[in-house]
Amino acid sequence: MEIYVVPDAPATGVVAAGILAAVVRSKPNAILGVATGSSPIPVYEALAAHDLDMSQLRTFALDEYVGLPAGHPQSYAEVVRREVTERLGLDPARVAVPDGGAGDPHEAAVNYDSAIREAGGIDVQLLGIGHNGHIAFNEPGSELDSRTRVEVLADRTRQANARYFRSLDDVPTRCITQGLGTILEARQLLMVVRGADKAEVLAAALSGPVSPECPGSVLQLHPHVTVVADQAAATHLDAFRQVTLQVATPSA
Ligand code: F6R
């Protein structure tokens, strides 16, 4: 596992985008797994500044709420359209998000899992981590070999995401999420973490027991993991050899 520690959130974006850009340069038709939430935003911002032809990329998002009306600004389909597809100039036909509006979301989840496999699998999967250790929306208790499926969101996750909605009541209760087993099939995992509020859970995921109680702990089972953390998130990672990078960011 490689751990890069950088001064702040914009720097996490610069370093993670550099890793993604190298993948795209060597494989222009790479398949990227994209995440939503706040952590990957600096990554997409920094990646957009690279002079890269991304027209042949395919992307698969990690997850989606179930039951939001089509076009809802906080649906991940819309977030991915704004933050990824438009920002990076991707071909919308090559960008996939689970269908949270499907009549049968369970079937949609199974089809999504198959689509990833049929596309040849994900080359690099970008990940954040939730305060309860979730990755994608695999909440504590998720099976380590779980597949893409419908899940019930944990209260803590709904509370954390209420910042994007008018009220907590507006946050959906269910989602479609790639499973932990699905995520582990990606050829590389790239986790981006920022903030002191993630320091404990990041250390638990990387050095605690591998257990469904901390879904992020599955990173320990994968042979090619890169973590990019800001200093605040990295304070509990003493057990690891870390590479500290001084990174020039546009705002620095
Ligand atoms: C989003 C996702 C989630 C987030 C996590 C952290 O697609 O899969 O696991 O990565 O909730 O969210 P932020 O980055 O907003 O703290």
GROMACS .gro file of C-alpha atoms and ligand atoms in nm:
model
  268
    1MET     CA    1   0.000   0.000   0.000
    2GLU     CA    2   0.128   0.345  -0.087
    3ILE     CA    3   0.030   0.637   0.135
    4TYR     CA    4   0.091   0.993   0.023
    5VAL     CA    5   0.043   1.266   0.281
    6VAL     CA    6  -0.008   1.616   0.150
    7PRO     CA    7  -0.078   1.950   0.317
    8ASP     CA    8  -0.443   2.002   0.234
    9ALA     CA    9  -0.747   1.898   0.030
   10PRO     CA   10  -0.646   2.074  -0.295
   11ALA     CA   11  -0.316   1.888  -0.277
   12THR     CA   12  -0.495   1.553  -0.243
   13GLY     CA   13  -0.658   1.642  -0.573
   14VAL     CA   14  -0.330   1.728  -0.744
   15VAL     CA   15  -0.162   1.402  -0.638
   16ALA     CA   16  -0.460   1.174  -0.710
   17ALA     CA   17  -0.521   1.345  -1.045
   18GLY     CA   18  -0.155   1.288  -1.134
   19ILE     CA   19  -0.202   0.916  -1.071
   20LEU     CA   20  -0.519   0.906  -1.281
   21ALA     CA   21  -0.359   1.109  -1.559
   22ALA     CA   22  -0.072   0.861  -1.581
   23VAL     CA   23  -0.323   0.577  -1.619
   24VAL     CA   24  -0.511   0.763  -1.893
   25ARG     CA   25  -0.189   0.844  -2.079
   26SER     CA   26  -0.083   0.480  -2.082
   27LYS     CA   27  -0.435   0.351  -2.155
   28PRO     CA   28  -0.657   0.612  -2.323
   29ASN     CA   29  -0.956   0.375  -2.317
   30ALA     CA   30  -0.916   0.301  -1.946
   31ILE     CA   31  -1.217   0.238  -1.728
   32LEU     CA   32  -1.230   0.466  -1.426
   33GLY     CA   33  -1.447   0.409  -1.124
   34VAL     CA   34  -1.568   0.746  -1.000
   35ALA     CA   35  -1.687   0.846  -0.656
   36THR     CA   36  -1.914   1.128  -0.544
   37GLY     CA   37  -1.917   1.318  -0.214
   38SER     CA   38  -1.680   1.600  -0.129
   39SER     CA   39  -1.346   1.414  -0.120
   40PRO     CA   40  -1.301   1.355  -0.496
   41ILE     CA   41  -1.401   1.706  -0.609
   42PRO     CA   42  -1.042   1.841  -0.593
   43VAL     CA   43  -0.935   1.534  -0.792
   44TYR     CA   44  -1.173   1.615  -1.078
   45GLU     CA   45  -1.072   1.982  -1.065
   46ALA     CA   46  -0.705   1.893  -1.089
   47LEU     CA   47  -0.760   1.627  -1.356
   48ALA     CA   48  -0.943   1.879  -1.573
   49ALA     CA   49  -0.627   2.092  -1.573
   50HIS     CA   50  -0.428   1.811  -1.737
   51ASP     CA   51  -0.395   1.828  -2.112
   52LEU     CA   52  -0.543   1.484  -2.179
   53ASP     CA   53  -0.766   1.328  -2.439
   54MET     CA   54  -1.033   1.165  -2.224
   55SER     CA   55  -1.278   1.096  -2.507
   56GLN     CA   56  -1.216   0.721  -2.499
   57LEU     CA   57  -1.251   0.680  -2.123
   58ARG     CA   58  -1.538   0.488  -1.973
   59THR     CA   59  -1.650   0.551  -1.619
   60PHE     CA   60  -1.869   0.369  -1.368
   61ALA     CA   61  -1.995   0.549  -1.057
   62LEU     CA   62  -1.991   0.373  -0.722
   63ASP     CA   63  -2.345   0.432  -0.612
   64GLU     CA   64  -2.677   0.613  -0.645
   65TYR     CA   65  -2.975   0.696  -0.427
   66VAL     CA   66  -3.293   0.500  -0.490
   67GLY     CA   67  -3.610   0.696  -0.547
   68LEU     CA   68  -3.499   1.051  -0.627
   69PRO     CA   69  -3.686   1.196  -0.925
   70ALA     CA   70  -3.492   1.198  -1.253
   71GLY     CA   71  -3.282   1.513  -1.277
   72HIS     CA   72  -3.279   1.576  -0.899
   73PRO     CA   73  -2.968   1.791  -0.847
   74GLN     CA   74  -2.842   1.566  -0.566
   75SER     CA   75  -2.892   1.241  -0.751
   76TYR     CA   76  -2.551   1.100  -0.824
   77ALA     CA   77  -2.642   1.087  -1.192
   78GLU     CA   78  -2.659   1.466  -1.180
   79VAL     CA   79  -2.356   1.507  -0.955
   80VAL     CA   80  -2.150   1.290  -1.189
   81ARG     CA   81  -2.281   1.481  -1.492
   82ARG     CA   82  -2.177   1.816  -1.339
   83GLU     CA   83  -1.857   1.723  -1.161
   84VAL     CA   84  -1.716   1.453  -1.386
   85THR     CA   85  -1.872   1.431  -1.732
   86GLU     CA   86  -1.892   1.804  -1.803
   87ARG     CA   87  -1.580   1.905  -1.615
   88LEU     CA   88  -1.364   1.647  -1.791
   89GLY     CA   89  -1.539   1.664  -2.126
   90LEU     CA   90  -1.631   1.295  -2.123
   91ASP     CA   91  -1.868   1.131  -2.369
   92PRO     CA   92  -2.197   1.102  -2.169
   93ALA     CA   93  -2.268   0.770  -2.342
   94ARG     CA   94  -1.955   0.628  -2.177
   95VAL     CA   95  -2.050   0.737  -1.824
   96ALA     CA   96  -2.255   0.491  -1.616
   97VAL     CA   97  -2.436   0.546  -1.287
   98PRO     CA   98  -2.660   0.285  -1.122
   99ASP     CA   99  -3.025   0.340  -1.216
  100GLY     CA  100  -3.182   0.455  -0.890
  101GLY     CA  101  -3.511   0.526  -1.068
  102ALA     CA  102  -3.551   0.174  -1.208
  103GLY     CA  103  -3.885   0.002  -1.151
  104ASP     CA  104  -3.687  -0.288  -1.008
  105PRO     CA  105  -3.375  -0.147  -0.841
  106HIS     CA  106  -3.258  -0.497  -0.743
  107GLU     CA  107  -3.249  -0.598  -1.108
  108ALA     CA  108  -3.081  -0.269  -1.196
  109ALA     CA  109  -2.810  -0.346  -0.940
  110VAL     CA  110  -2.743  -0.691  -1.081
  111ASN     CA  111  -2.730  -0.550  -1.434
  112TYR     CA  112  -2.487  -0.281  -1.324
  113ASP     CA  113  -2.253  -0.538  -1.172
  114SER     CA  114  -2.266  -0.735  -1.499
  115ALA     CA  115  -2.202  -0.423  -1.706
  116ILE     CA  116  -1.879  -0.355  -1.517
  117ARG     CA  117  -1.760  -0.709  -1.581
  118GLU     CA  118  -1.864  -0.702  -1.946
  119ALA     CA  119  -1.675  -0.376  -1.995
  120GLY     CA  120  -1.359  -0.557  -1.883
  121GLY     CA  121  -1.344  -0.439  -1.522
  122ILE     CA  122  -1.236  -0.113  -1.365
  123ASP     CA  123  -0.874  -0.005  -1.405
  124VAL     CA  124  -0.867   0.247  -1.121
  125GLN     CA  125  -1.142   0.292  -0.865
  126LEU     CA  126  -1.150   0.627  -0.686
  127LEU     CA  127  -1.285   0.601  -0.330
  128GLY     CA  128  -1.368   0.817  -0.031
  129ILE     CA  129  -1.451   0.684   0.314
  130GLY     CA  130  -1.744   0.764   0.539
  131HIS     CA  131  -1.719   0.836   0.912
  132ASN     CA  132  -1.855   0.490   0.988
  133GLY     CA  133  -1.602   0.325   0.758
  134HIS     CA  134  -1.830   0.284   0.458
  135ILE     CA  135  -1.689   0.279   0.108
  136ALA     CA  136  -1.934   0.343  -0.171
  137PHE     CA  137  -2.254   0.291   0.031
  138ASN     CA  138  -2.141  -0.038   0.185
  139GLU     CA  139  -2.245   0.034   0.540
  140PRO     CA  140  -2.108  -0.153   0.844
  141GLY     CA  141  -2.228  -0.513   0.829
  142SER     CA  142  -2.176  -0.544   0.453
  143GLU     CA  143  -2.035  -0.879   0.345
  144LEU     CA  144  -1.673  -0.854   0.233
  145ASP     CA  145  -1.759  -1.031  -0.093
  146SER     CA  146  -2.086  -0.844  -0.154
  147ARG     CA  147  -2.195  -0.752  -0.507
  148THR     CA  148  -2.375  -0.445  -0.638
  149ARG     CA  149  -2.711  -0.435  -0.460
  150VAL     CA  150  -2.980  -0.228  -0.295
  151GLU     CA  151  -2.877  -0.114   0.054
  152VAL     CA  152  -3.036   0.082   0.336
  153LEU     CA  153  -2.837   0.392   0.425
  154ALA     CA  154  -2.710   0.418   0.782
  155ASP     CA  155  -2.849   0.705   0.989
  156ARG     CA  156  -2.498   0.849   1.018
  157THR     CA  157  -2.460   0.851   0.640
  158ARG     CA  158  -2.797   1.020   0.591
  159GLN     CA  159  -2.703   1.279   0.853
  160ALA     CA  160  -2.367   1.344   0.684
  161ASN     CA  161  -2.533   1.382   0.343
  162ALA     CA  162  -2.820   1.598   0.471
  163ARG     CA  163  -2.593   1.896   0.398
  164TYR     CA  164  -2.675   1.850   0.031
  165PHE     CA  165  -3.055   1.839   0.085
  166ARG     CA  166  -3.312   2.080   0.230
  167SER     CA  167  -3.360   1.860   0.535
  168LEU     CA  168  -3.270   1.519   0.673
  169ASP     CA  169  -3.616   1.395   0.574
  170ASP     CA  170  -3.533   1.462   0.209
  171VAL     CA  171  -3.231   1.229   0.213
  172PRO     CA  172  -3.330   0.895   0.058
  173THR     CA  173  -3.322   0.589   0.280
  174ARG     CA  174  -3.205   0.343   0.014
  175CYS     CA  175  -2.934   0.327  -0.249
  176ILE     CA  176  -2.777   0.104  -0.508
  177THR     CA  177  -2.412   0.050  -0.428
  178GLN     CA  178  -2.129  -0.144  -0.583
  179GLY     CA  179  -2.048  -0.424  -0.342
  180LEU     CA  180  -1.722  -0.469  -0.156
  181GLY     CA  181  -1.646  -0.773  -0.372
  182THR     CA  182  -1.720  -0.567  -0.683
  183ILE     CA  183  -1.486  -0.289  -0.568
  184LEU     CA  184  -1.210  -0.537  -0.486
  185GLU     CA  185  -1.213  -0.653  -0.850
  186ALA     CA  186  -1.087  -0.313  -0.969
  187ARG     CA  187  -0.722  -0.338  -1.069
  188GLN     CA  188  -0.619  -0.039  -0.856
  189LEU     CA  189  -0.790   0.137  -0.565
  190LEU     CA  190  -0.721   0.507  -0.510
  191MET     CA  191  -0.860   0.645  -0.186
  192VAL     CA  192  -0.870   1.019  -0.120
  193VAL     CA  193  -0.925   1.134   0.239
  194ARG     CA  194  -0.924   1.473   0.400
  195GLY     CA  195  -0.999   1.624   0.739
  196ALA     CA  196  -0.935   1.545   1.106
  197ASP     CA  197  -1.283   1.395   1.133
  198LYS     CA  198  -1.165   1.106   0.912
  199ALA     CA  199  -0.835   1.037   1.093
  200GLU     CA  200  -0.966   0.764   1.324
  201VAL     CA  201  -1.170   0.579   1.064
  202LEU     CA  202  -0.886   0.592   0.812
  203ALA     CA  203  -0.647   0.430   1.060
  204ALA     CA  204  -0.911   0.171   1.151
  205ALA     CA  205  -0.961   0.087   0.785
  206LEU     CA  206  -0.592   0.057   0.704
  207SER     CA  207  -0.459  -0.109   1.019
  208GLY     CA  208  -0.756  -0.243   1.219
  209PRO     CA  209  -0.915  -0.584   1.176
  210VAL     CA  210  -1.052  -0.667   0.831
  211SER     CA  211  -1.419  -0.690   0.915
  212PRO     CA  212  -1.766  -0.605   0.785
  213GLU     CA  213  -1.787  -0.363   1.079
  214CYS     CA  214  -1.537  -0.141   0.897
  215PRO     CA  215  -1.610  -0.191   0.526
  216GLY     CA  216  -1.309   0.023   0.428
  217SER     CA  217  -1.086  -0.241   0.586
  218VAL     CA  218  -1.122  -0.444   0.264
  219LEU     CA  219  -0.848  -0.220   0.127
  220GLN     CA  220  -0.611  -0.445   0.321
  221LEU     CA  221  -0.716  -0.735   0.096
  222HIS     CA  222  -0.625  -0.561  -0.230
  223PRO     CA  223  -0.277  -0.584  -0.384
  224HIS     CA  224  -0.266  -0.233  -0.536
  225VAL     CA  225  -0.396   0.041  -0.309
  226THR     CA  226  -0.289   0.405  -0.306
  227VAL     CA  227  -0.414   0.638  -0.034
  228VAL     CA  228  -0.380   1.014  -0.066
  229ALA     CA  229  -0.456   1.187   0.262
  230ASP     CA  230  -0.417   1.539   0.387
  231GLN     CA  231  -0.216   1.590   0.706
  232ALA     CA  232  -0.527   1.622   0.921
  233ALA     CA  233  -0.660   1.284   0.806
  234ALA     CA  234  -0.321   1.113   0.836
  235THR     CA  235  -0.249   1.184   1.202
  236HIS     CA  236  -0.321   0.824   1.317
  237LEU     CA  237  -0.121   0.645   1.048
  238ASP     CA  238   0.203   0.605   1.245
  239ALA     CA  239   0.219   0.233   1.167
  240PHE     CA  240   0.272   0.305   0.797
  241ARG     CA  241   0.559   0.421   0.589
  242GLN     CA  242   0.426   0.740   0.439
  243VAL     CA  243   0.557   0.963   0.166
  244THR     CA  244   0.506   1.329   0.248
  245LEU     CA  245   0.473   1.547  -0.058
  246GLN     CA  246   0.490   1.923  -0.081
  247VAL     CA  247   0.247   2.001  -0.357
  248ALA     CA  248   0.199   2.328  -0.535
  249THR     CA  249  -0.173   2.389  -0.579
  250PRO     CA  250  -0.337   2.668  -0.773
  251SER     CA  251  -0.448   2.831  -0.446
  252ALA     CA  252  -0.107   2.791  -0.272
  253F6R     C1  253  -1.972   0.847  -0.271
  253F6R     C2  254  -1.938   0.739  -0.182
  253F6R     C3  255  -1.916   0.757  -0.036
  253F6R     C4  256  -1.829   0.877   0.001
  253F6R     C5  257  -1.817   0.890   0.150
  253F6R     C6  258  -1.732   1.008   0.192
  253F6R     O1  259  -1.986   0.797  -0.403
  253F6R     O2  260  -1.931   0.633  -0.230
  253F6R     O3  261  -1.857   0.640   0.015
  253F6R     O4  262  -1.702   0.859  -0.056
  253F6R     O5  263  -1.945   0.903   0.206
  253F6R     O6  264  -1.797   1.124   0.154
  253F6R     P1  265  -1.722   1.264   0.161
  253F6R     O7  266  -1.614   1.258   0.061
  253F6R     O8  267  -1.827   1.366   0.124
  253F6R     O9  268  -1.675   1.278   0.302
   0.00000   0.00000   0.00000
